[in-house]
GROMACS .gro file of N, CA, C and O in nm:
model
  456
    1MET      N    1  -1.339  -0.405   0.576
    1MET     CA    2  -1.341  -0.526   0.471
    1MET      C    3  -1.384  -0.651   0.511
    1MET      O    4  -1.328  -0.663   0.608
    2ASN      N    5  -1.467  -0.720   0.426
    2ASN     CA    6  -1.532  -0.827   0.455
    2ASN      C    7  -1.438  -0.911   0.381
    2ASN      O    8  -1.361  -0.867   0.267
    3SER      N    9  -1.487  -1.068   0.405
    3SER     CA   10  -1.413  -1.141   0.312
    3SER      C   11  -1.451  -1.187   0.211
    3SER      O   12  -1.356  -1.190   0.135
    4ARG      N   13  -1.587  -1.165   0.143
    4ARG     CA   14  -1.564  -1.138  -0.002
    4ARG      C   15  -1.504  -1.038  -0.074
    4ARG      O   16  -1.513  -1.023  -0.188
    5CYS      N   17  -1.453  -0.954  -0.019
    5CYS     CA   18  -1.378  -0.842  -0.100
    5CYS      C   19  -1.191  -0.839  -0.102
    5CYS      O   20  -1.172  -0.790  -0.150
    6THR      N   21  -1.166  -0.968  -0.088
    6THR     CA   22  -1.036  -0.998  -0.080
    6THR      C   23  -1.042  -1.114  -0.174
    6THR      O   24  -1.114  -1.204  -0.162
    7LEU      N   25  -0.878  -1.138  -0.222
    7LEU     CA   26  -0.810  -1.267  -0.322
    7LEU      C   27  -0.797  -1.316  -0.200
    7LEU      O   28  -0.685  -1.309  -0.133
    8LYS      N   29  -0.858  -1.457  -0.194
    8LYS     CA   30  -0.796  -1.541  -0.087
    8LYS      C   31  -0.697  -1.666  -0.199
    8LYS      O   32  -0.632  -1.741  -0.143
    9LYS      N   33  -0.753  -1.727  -0.287
    9LYS     CA   34  -0.736  -1.846  -0.385
    9LYS      C   35  -0.583  -1.822  -0.441
    9LYS      O   36  -0.581  -1.744  -0.509
   10ASN      N   37  -0.516  -1.931  -0.451
   10ASN     CA   38  -0.401  -1.928  -0.506
   10ASN      C   39  -0.422  -1.904  -0.696
   10ASN      O   40  -0.352  -1.840  -0.748
   11SER      N   41  -0.514  -1.975  -0.741
   11SER     CA   42  -0.537  -1.943  -0.868
   11SER      C   43  -0.582  -1.791  -0.958
   11SER      O   44  -0.556  -1.777  -1.021
   12GLU      N   45  -0.645  -1.709  -0.792
   12GLU     CA   46  -0.662  -1.577  -0.868
   12GLU      C   47  -0.527  -1.535  -0.866
   12GLU      O   48  -0.513  -1.398  -0.936
   13PHE      N   49  -0.461  -1.514  -0.760
   13PHE     CA   50  -0.295  -1.456  -0.778
   13PHE      C   51  -0.259  -1.480  -0.882
   13PHE      O   52  -0.194  -1.368  -0.973
   14ARG      N   53  -0.250  -1.581  -0.927
   14ARG     CA   54  -0.177  -1.646  -1.019
   14ARG      C   55  -0.240  -1.609  -1.159
   14ARG      O   56  -0.123  -1.552  -1.240
   15ARG      N   57  -0.364  -1.573  -1.164
   15ARG     CA   58  -0.415  -1.543  -1.275
   15ARG      C   59  -0.342  -1.356  -1.311
   15ARG      O   60  -0.338  -1.308  -1.408
   16LEU      N   61  -0.385  -1.310  -1.168
   16LEU     CA   62  -0.326  -1.156  -1.177
   16LEU      C   63  -0.169  -1.161  -1.212
   16LEU      O   64  -0.110  -1.034  -1.284
   17TYR      N   65  -0.077  -1.244  -1.195
   17TYR     CA   66   0.031  -1.221  -1.195
   17TYR      C   67   0.082  -1.250  -1.338
   17TYR      O   68   0.198  -1.185  -1.402
   18ALA      N   69   0.019  -1.331  -1.387
   18ALA     CA   70   0.000  -1.375  -1.528
   18ALA      C   71  -0.075  -1.323  -1.631
   18ALA      O   72  -0.009  -1.227  -1.730
   19LYS      N   73  -0.178  -1.228  -1.637
   19LYS     CA   74  -0.218  -1.152  -1.700
   19LYS      C   75  -0.319  -1.007  -1.676
   19LYS      O   76  -0.365  -0.941  -1.742
   20GLY      N   77  -0.237  -0.985  -1.566
   20GLY     CA   78  -0.262  -0.841  -1.505
   20GLY      C   79  -0.192  -0.743  -1.537
   20GLY      O   80  -0.026  -0.749  -1.588
   21LYS      N   81  -0.234  -0.605  -1.543
   21LYS     CA   82  -0.128  -0.500  -1.568
   21LYS      C   83  -0.032  -0.437  -1.422
   21LYS      O   84  -0.090  -0.486  -1.335
   22THR      N   85   0.053  -0.472  -1.425
   22THR     CA   86   0.175  -0.417  -1.322
   22THR      C   87   0.229  -0.262  -1.336
   22THR      O   88   0.253  -0.213  -1.435
   23SER      N   89   0.222  -0.225  -1.222
   23SER     CA   90   0.331  -0.118  -1.145
   23SER      C   91   0.430  -0.106  -1.050
   23SER      O   92   0.372  -0.183  -0.950
   24ALA      N   93   0.524  -0.084  -1.072
   24ALA     CA   94   0.625  -0.112  -0.952
   24ALA      C   95   0.676   0.010  -0.912
   24ALA      O   96   0.725   0.141  -0.999
   25ASN      N   97   0.737   0.006  -0.781
   25ASN     CA   98   0.813   0.133  -0.728
   25ASN      C   99   0.932   0.119  -0.636
   25ASN      O  100   0.971  -0.076  -0.631
   26LYS      N  101   1.001   0.125  -0.532
   26LYS     CA  102   1.080   0.059  -0.449
   26LYS      C  103   1.027  -0.007  -0.300
   26LYS      O  104   1.098  -0.098  -0.272
   27TYR      N  105   0.890   0.021  -0.304
   27TYR     CA  106   0.839  -0.033  -0.194
   27TYR      C  107   0.731  -0.184  -0.229
   27TYR      O  108   0.732  -0.266  -0.171
   28LEU      N  109   0.636  -0.130  -0.344
   28LEU     CA  110   0.569  -0.211  -0.380
   28LEU      C  111   0.553  -0.224  -0.506
   28LEU      O  112   0.583  -0.160  -0.577
   29VAL      N  113   0.471  -0.363  -0.576
   29VAL     CA  114   0.455  -0.389  -0.691
   29VAL      C  115   0.286  -0.392  -0.687
   29VAL      O  116   0.234  -0.467  -0.593
   30VAL      N  117   0.224  -0.356  -0.792
   30VAL     CA  118   0.064  -0.383  -0.779
   30VAL      C  119   0.026  -0.413  -0.919
   30VAL      O  120   0.061  -0.362  -1.013
   31TYR      N  121  -0.038  -0.571  -0.897
   31TYR     CA  122  -0.103  -0.641  -0.999
   31TYR      C  123  -0.270  -0.574  -0.996
   31TYR      O  124  -0.295  -0.562  -0.929
   32CYS      N  125  -0.293  -0.554  -1.144
   32CYS     CA  126  -0.462  -0.514  -1.109
   32CYS      C  127  -0.517  -0.597  -1.283
   32CYS      O  128  -0.448  -0.588  -1.395
   33ARG      N  129  -0.608  -0.669  -1.247
   33ARG     CA  130  -0.716  -0.663  -1.353
   33ARG      C  131  -0.826  -0.664  -1.340
   33ARG      O  132  -0.879  -0.673  -1.248
   34ARG      N  133  -0.942  -0.598  -1.463
   34ARG     CA  134  -1.060  -0.634  -1.417
   34ARG      C  135  -1.167  -0.728  -1.397
   34ARG      O  136  -1.142  -0.819  -1.457
   35SER      N  137  -1.265  -0.703  -1.298
   35SER     CA  138  -1.304  -0.820  -1.281
   35SER      C  139  -1.430  -0.870  -1.299
   35SER      O  140  -1.496  -0.946  -1.315
   36GLY      N  141  -1.475  -0.751  -1.353
   36GLY     CA  142  -1.647  -0.741  -1.371
   36GLY      C  143  -1.773  -0.761  -1.248
   36GLY      O  144  -1.888  -0.762  -1.278
   37ARG      N  145  -1.683  -0.752  -1.179
   37ARG     CA  146  -1.774  -0.703  -1.030
   37ARG      C  147  -1.789  -0.573  -0.989
   37ARG      O  148  -1.699  -0.506  -1.030
   38GLY      N  149  -1.885  -0.534  -0.932
   38GLY     CA  150  -1.911  -0.418  -0.854
   38GLY      C  151  -1.845  -0.357  -0.731
   38GLY      O  152  -1.819  -0.261  -0.684
   39VAL      N  153  -1.744  -0.454  -0.704
   39VAL     CA  154  -1.645  -0.399  -0.584
   39VAL      C  155  -1.517  -0.439  -0.637
   39VAL      O  156  -1.480  -0.531  -0.703
   40ASN      N  157  -1.436  -0.350  -0.584
   40ASN     CA  158  -1.269  -0.404  -0.573
   40ASN      C  159  -1.245  -0.497  -0.471
   40ASN      O  160  -1.240  -0.542  -0.366
   41ARG      N  161  -1.157  -0.599  -0.565
   41ARG     CA  162  -1.096  -0.695  -0.472
   41ARG      C  163  -0.971  -0.672  -0.409
   41ARG      O  164  -0.898  -0.691  -0.535
   42HIS      N  165  -0.941  -0.741  -0.321
   42HIS     CA  166  -0.765  -0.699  -0.287
   42HIS      C  167  -0.698  -0.828  -0.212
   42HIS      O  168  -0.726  -0.932  -0.165
   43GLY      N  169  -0.554  -0.818  -0.253
   43GLY     CA  170  -0.502  -0.959  -0.175
   43GLY      C  171  -0.334  -0.898  -0.184
   43GLY      O  172  -0.283  -0.798  -0.235
   44TYR      N  173  -0.293  -0.982  -0.100
   44TYR     CA  174  -0.168  -0.913  -0.063
   44TYR      C  175  -0.037  -1.007  -0.051
   44TYR      O  176  -0.097  -1.126   0.017
   45THR      N  177   0.056  -0.961  -0.065
   45THR     CA  178   0.149  -1.089  -0.082
   45THR      C  179   0.268  -1.040  -0.003
   45THR      O  180   0.331  -0.897  -0.058
   46VAL      N  181   0.299  -1.100   0.090
   46VAL     CA  182   0.452  -1.045   0.168
   46VAL      C  183   0.533  -1.160   0.201
   46VAL      O  184   0.514  -1.258   0.286
   47SER      N  185   0.651  -1.163   0.121
   47SER     CA  186   0.752  -1.282   0.133
   47SER      C  187   0.785  -1.313   0.243
   47SER      O  188   0.818  -1.243   0.350
   48ALA      N  189   0.850  -1.472   0.296
   48ALA     CA  190   0.931  -1.491   0.407
   48ALA      C  191   1.055  -1.420   0.364
   48ALA      O  192   1.101  -1.411   0.487
   49LYS      N  193   1.096  -1.358   0.281
   49LYS     CA  194   1.226  -1.301   0.301
   49LYS      C  195   1.218  -1.141   0.369
   49LYS      O  196   1.337  -1.129   0.399
   50LEU      N  197   1.125  -1.170   0.371
   50LEU     CA  198   1.146  -0.997   0.450
   50LEU      C  199   1.120  -0.989   0.599
   50LEU      O  200   1.148  -0.878   0.662
   51GLY      N  201   1.127  -1.113   0.666
   51GLY     CA  202   1.131  -1.132   0.808
   51GLY      C  203   1.078  -1.262   0.822
   51GLY      O  204   0.951  -1.335   0.765
   52GLY      N  205   1.047  -1.224   0.976
   52GLY     CA  206   0.968  -1.327   1.056
   52GLY      C  207   0.798  -1.281   1.001
   52GLY      O  208   0.779  -1.200   0.998
   53ALA      N  209   0.747  -1.371   1.126
   53ALA     CA  210   0.609  -1.326   1.070
   53ALA      C  211   0.545  -1.177   1.147
   53ALA      O  212   0.475  -1.150   1.058
   54VAL      N  213   0.607  -1.179   1.271
   54VAL     CA  214   0.585  -1.064   1.335
   54VAL      C  215   0.610  -0.965   1.211
   54VAL      O  216   0.515  -0.833   1.197
   55VAL      N  217   0.711  -0.940   1.151
   55VAL     CA  218   0.774  -0.840   1.046
   55VAL      C  219   0.643  -0.814   0.932
   55VAL      O  220   0.578  -0.763   0.890
   56ARG      N  221   0.601  -0.937   0.871
   56ARG     CA  222   0.564  -1.016   0.775
   56ARG      C  223   0.411  -0.938   0.795
   56ARG      O  224   0.326  -0.878   0.748
   57ASN      N  225   0.342  -0.985   0.902
   57ASN     CA  226   0.220  -0.916   0.944
   57ASN      C  227   0.207  -0.753   0.989
   57ASN      O  228   0.095  -0.692   0.942
   58ARG      N  229   0.314  -0.756   1.018
   58ARG     CA  230   0.285  -0.580   1.019
   58ARG      C  231   0.298  -0.499   0.915
   58ARG      O  232   0.195  -0.393   0.906
   59VAL      N  233   0.392  -0.542   0.811
   59VAL     CA  234   0.381  -0.511   0.680
   59VAL      C  235   0.229  -0.477   0.626
   59VAL      O  236   0.191  -0.432   0.558
   60ARG      N  237   0.175  -0.646   0.615
   60ARG     CA  238   0.051  -0.684   0.576
   60ARG      C  239  -0.049  -0.589   0.635
   60ARG      O  240  -0.148  -0.502   0.578
   61ARG      N  241  -0.101  -0.559   0.768
   61ARG     CA  242  -0.166  -0.472   0.836
   61ARG      C  243  -0.175  -0.319   0.808
   61ARG      O  244  -0.281  -0.253   0.757
   62ARG      N  245  -0.037  -0.286   0.766
   62ARG     CA  246  -0.020  -0.139   0.731
   62ARG      C  247  -0.064  -0.136   0.566
   62ARG      O  248  -0.128  -0.023   0.566
   63LEU      N  249  -0.018  -0.223   0.459
   63LEU     CA  250  -0.103  -0.216   0.364
   63LEU      C  251  -0.265  -0.223   0.365
   63LEU      O  252  -0.316  -0.183   0.256
   64ARG      N  253  -0.294  -0.308   0.444
   64ARG     CA  254  -0.471  -0.316   0.451
   64ARG      C  255  -0.504  -0.241   0.486
   64ARG      O  256  -0.631  -0.184   0.401
   65GLU      N  257  -0.444  -0.115   0.590
   65GLU     CA  258  -0.480   0.007   0.650
   65GLU      C  259  -0.502   0.109   0.517
   65GLU      O  260  -0.578   0.208   0.501
   66ILE      N  261  -0.374   0.090   0.425
   66ILE     CA  262  -0.383   0.198   0.340
   66ILE      C  263  -0.481   0.185   0.220
   66ILE      O  264  -0.546   0.287   0.187
   67VAL      N  265  -0.506   0.030   0.190
   67VAL     CA  266  -0.607   0.018   0.109
   67VAL      C  267  -0.748   0.083   0.161
   67VAL      O  268  -0.864   0.116   0.048
   68ARG      N  269  -0.752   0.012   0.280
   68ARG     CA  270  -0.904   0.080   0.348
   68ARG      C  271  -0.943   0.220   0.354
   68ARG      O  272  -1.058   0.250   0.328
   69LEU      N  273  -0.833   0.328   0.347
   69LEU     CA  274  -0.851   0.432   0.410
   69LEU      C  275  -0.847   0.498   0.239
   69LEU      O  276  -0.899   0.637   0.207
   70ASN      N  277  -0.801   0.431   0.168
   70ASN     CA  278  -0.762   0.499  -0.009
   70ASN      C  279  -0.848   0.412  -0.080
   70ASN      O  280  -0.902   0.484  -0.190
   71ALA      N  281  -0.978   0.353  -0.043
   71ALA     CA  282  -1.091   0.258  -0.081
   71ALA      C  283  -1.188   0.350  -0.183
   71ALA      O  284  -1.199   0.331  -0.323
   72GLN      N  285  -1.211   0.479  -0.161
   72GLN     CA  286  -1.291   0.545  -0.229
   72GLN      C  287  -1.252   0.608  -0.318
   72GLN      O  288  -1.278   0.675  -0.445
   73THR      N  289  -1.108   0.629  -0.349
   73THR     CA  290  -1.050   0.726  -0.464
   73THR      C  291  -1.034   0.626  -0.583
   73THR      O  292  -0.966   0.649  -0.667
   74LEU      N  293  -1.053   0.490  -0.543
   74LEU     CA  294  -1.045   0.365  -0.683
   74LEU      C  295  -1.192   0.382  -0.750
   74LEU      O  296  -1.213   0.367  -0.683
   75LYS      N  297  -1.155   0.352  -0.879
   75LYS     CA  298  -1.271   0.259  -0.915
   75LYS      C  299  -1.291   0.147  -0.921
   75LYS      O  300  -1.226   0.066  -0.834
   76SER      N  301  -1.390   0.099  -0.939
   76SER     CA  302  -1.459  -0.004  -0.895
   76SER      C  303  -1.449  -0.105  -1.011
   76SER      O  304  -1.431  -0.076  -1.163
   77GLY      N  305  -1.441  -0.293  -0.972
   77GLY     CA  306  -1.466  -0.371  -1.039
   77GLY      C  307  -1.331  -0.413  -1.086
   77GLY      O  308  -1.308  -0.426  -1.176
   78TRP      N  309  -1.235  -0.397  -1.023
   78TRP     CA  310  -1.061  -0.468  -1.050
   78TRP      C  311  -1.049  -0.558  -0.936
   78TRP      O  312  -1.096  -0.516  -0.764
   79ASP      N  313  -0.954  -0.673  -0.969
   79ASP     CA  314  -0.903  -0.707  -0.854
   79ASP      C  315  -0.767  -0.698  -0.872
   79ASP      O  316  -0.681  -0.629  -0.970
   80ILE      N  317  -0.699  -0.657  -0.747
   80ILE     CA  318  -0.605  -0.566  -0.704
   80ILE      C  319  -0.473  -0.642  -0.638
   80ILE      O  320  -0.542  -0.731  -0.532
   81VAL      N  321  -0.356  -0.694  -0.639
   81VAL     CA  322  -0.258  -0.753  -0.545
   81VAL      C  323  -0.180  -0.662  -0.537
   81VAL      O  324  -0.086  -0.619  -0.649
   82VAL      N  325  -0.106  -0.636  -0.414
   82VAL     CA  326   0.006  -0.549  -0.384
   82VAL      C  327   0.117  -0.647  -0.319
   82VAL      O  328   0.074  -0.707  -0.211
   83VAL      N  329   0.219  -0.652  -0.361
   83VAL     CA  330   0.325  -0.751  -0.304
   83VAL      C  331   0.400  -0.645  -0.245
   83VAL      O  332   0.457  -0.520  -0.328
   84ALA      N  333   0.440  -0.664  -0.175
   84ALA     CA  334   0.541  -0.585  -0.047
   84ALA      C  335   0.700  -0.624  -0.079
   84ALA      O  336   0.712  -0.724  -0.133
   85ARG      N  337   0.750  -0.535  -0.099
   85ARG     CA  338   0.905  -0.530  -0.164
   85ARG      C  339   0.992  -0.522  -0.023
   85ARG      O  340   0.951  -0.424   0.081
   86SER      N  341   1.110  -0.544   0.013
   86SER     CA  342   1.192  -0.543   0.110
   86SER      C  343   1.238  -0.427   0.173
   86SER      O  344   1.206  -0.404   0.288
   87ARG      N  345   1.229  -0.308   0.104
   87ARG     CA  346   1.225  -0.205   0.163
   87ARG      C  347   1.065  -0.144   0.222
   87ARG      O  348   1.111  -0.038   0.312
   88ALA      N  349   0.976  -0.181   0.187
   88ALA     CA  350   0.853  -0.149   0.258
   88ALA      C  351   0.870  -0.206   0.427
   88ALA      O  352   0.797  -0.135   0.517
   89VAL      N  353   0.938  -0.288   0.478
   89VAL     CA  354   0.953  -0.330   0.608
   89VAL      C  355   0.991  -0.194   0.690
   89VAL      O  356   0.928  -0.155   0.790
   90ALA      N  357   1.075  -0.155   0.645
   90ALA     CA  358   1.162  -0.015   0.733
   90ALA      C  359   1.079   0.126   0.672
   90ALA      O  360   1.118   0.242   0.702
   91ALA      N  361   1.019   0.118   0.594
   91ALA     CA  362   0.930   0.240   0.490
   91ALA      C  363   0.826   0.328   0.635
   91ALA      O  364   0.729   0.281   0.681
   92PRO      N  365   0.839   0.455   0.587
   92PRO     CA  366   0.732   0.497   0.670
   92PRO      C  367   0.626   0.499   0.626
   92PRO      O  368   0.629   0.472   0.491
   93TYR      N  369   0.519   0.515   0.702
   93TYR     CA  370   0.367   0.484   0.679
   93TYR      C  371   0.321   0.579   0.549
   93TYR      O  372   0.267   0.534   0.428
   94ALA      N  373   0.365   0.683   0.562
   94ALA     CA  374   0.344   0.802   0.470
   94ALA      C  375   0.426   0.738   0.316
   94ALA      O  376   0.326   0.767   0.232
   95GLU      N  377   0.507   0.719   0.323
   95GLU     CA  378   0.600   0.685   0.220
   95GLU      C  379   0.518   0.528   0.110
   95GLU      O  380   0.513   0.533   0.035
   96LEU      N  381   0.482   0.423   0.214
   96LEU     CA  382   0.415   0.340   0.185
   96LEU      C  383   0.255   0.396   0.117
   96LEU      O  384   0.239   0.342   0.002
   97GLU      N  385   0.200   0.471   0.166
   97GLU     CA  386   0.059   0.470   0.102
   97GLU      C  387   0.114   0.597   0.029
   97GLU      O  388  -0.001   0.573  -0.161
   98ARG      N  389   0.200   0.695  -0.037
   98ARG     CA  390   0.247   0.767  -0.168
   98ARG      C  391   0.266   0.661  -0.269
   98ARG      O  392   0.252   0.684  -0.359
   99ALA      N  393   0.343   0.574  -0.223
   99ALA     CA  394   0.387   0.442  -0.333
   99ALA      C  395   0.297   0.394  -0.400
   99ALA      O  396   0.258   0.337  -0.484
  100TYR      N  397   0.178   0.302  -0.275
  100TYR     CA  398   0.023   0.233  -0.340
  100TYR      C  399  -0.012   0.371  -0.401
  100TYR      O  400  -0.060   0.293  -0.544
  101LEU      N  401  -0.046   0.457  -0.376
  101LEU     CA  402  -0.155   0.561  -0.466
  101LEU      C  403  -0.062   0.611  -0.607
  101LEU      O  404  -0.130   0.624  -0.709
  102GLY      N  405   0.092   0.641  -0.591
  102GLY     CA  406   0.139   0.627  -0.714
  102GLY      C  407   0.161   0.518  -0.808
  102GLY      O  408   0.135   0.519  -0.959
  103ALA      N  409   0.130   0.424  -0.773
  103ALA     CA  410   0.136   0.250  -0.831
  103ALA      C  411  -0.030   0.289  -0.916
  103ALA      O  412  -0.042   0.273  -1.001
  104CYS      N  413  -0.117   0.285  -0.845
  104CYS     CA  414  -0.245   0.269  -0.866
  104CYS      C  415  -0.257   0.372  -1.019
  104CYS      O  416  -0.358   0.393  -1.074
  105ALA      N  417  -0.221   0.522  -0.962
  105ALA     CA  418  -0.242   0.632  -1.082
  105ALA      C  419  -0.145   0.585  -1.200
  105ALA      O  420  -0.230   0.605  -1.290
  106ALA      N  421  -0.054   0.509  -1.183
  106ALA     CA  422   0.040   0.462  -1.316
  106ALA      C  423  -0.057   0.359  -1.385
  106ALA      O  424  -0.059   0.370  -1.501
  107LEU      N  425  -0.149   0.293  -1.325
  107LEU     CA  426  -0.235   0.185  -1.372
  107LEU      C  427  -0.338   0.225  -1.390
  107LEU      O  428  -0.445   0.161  -1.470
  108GLY      N  429  -0.389   0.362  -1.375
  108GLY     CA  430  -0.555   0.443  -1.436
  108GLY      C  431  -0.655   0.391  -1.347
  108GLY      O  432  -0.775   0.377  -1.364
  109LEU      N  433  -0.618   0.341  -1.181
  109LEU     CA  434  -0.703   0.279  -1.113
  109LEU      C  435  -0.780   0.388  -1.003
  109LEU      O  436  -0.858   0.362  -0.938
  110LEU      N  437  -0.708   0.560  -1.015
  110LEU     CA  438  -0.743   0.610  -0.927
  110LEU      C  439  -0.912   0.709  -1.025
  110LEU      O  440  -0.878   0.738  -1.153
  111LYS      N  441  -0.987   0.757  -0.928
  111LYS     CA  442  -1.097   0.788  -1.017
  111LYS      C  443  -1.047   0.951  -1.061
  111LYS      O  444  -0.951   1.021  -1.003
  112GLU      N  445  -1.123   0.982  -1.165
  112GLU     CA  446  -1.067   1.114  -1.185
  112GLU      C  447  -1.097   1.262  -1.142
  112GLU      O  448  -0.999   1.307  -1.095
  113ASP      N  449  -1.191   1.251  -1.025
  113ASP     CA  450  -1.235   1.345  -0.960
  113ASP      C  451  -1.136   1.337  -0.819
  113ASP      O  452  -1.143   1.445  -0.762
  114ALA      N  453  -1.081   1.238  -0.807
  114ALA     CA  454  -1.025   1.234  -0.685
  114ALA      C  455  -0.870   1.275  -0.718
  114ALA      O  456  -0.791   1.270  -0.772
   0.00000   0.00000   0.00000
């Protein structure tokens, strides 16, 4: 995943929070909005309430890996923000992956053949 496929600007995050569709479960909240680009762009939010920098970065790395491994199952042309909840810190990797795919399915982001 290169830098052109990630959301970095605060305005991009705020636009998704305000105008995007939302799906939540006990580990994650996923916001999405059609971008009109040919690729999906992802952003990650991990609050300082979850723990120190080491804990936050571990959660962020796990989320990035889940997105990377499941990128081919998602439709193209969406901006997606994944917000980690406090339970995501202690969650097993498989549970986080299941939560992410479930949220994407609820938002209609999964391809029909996936």
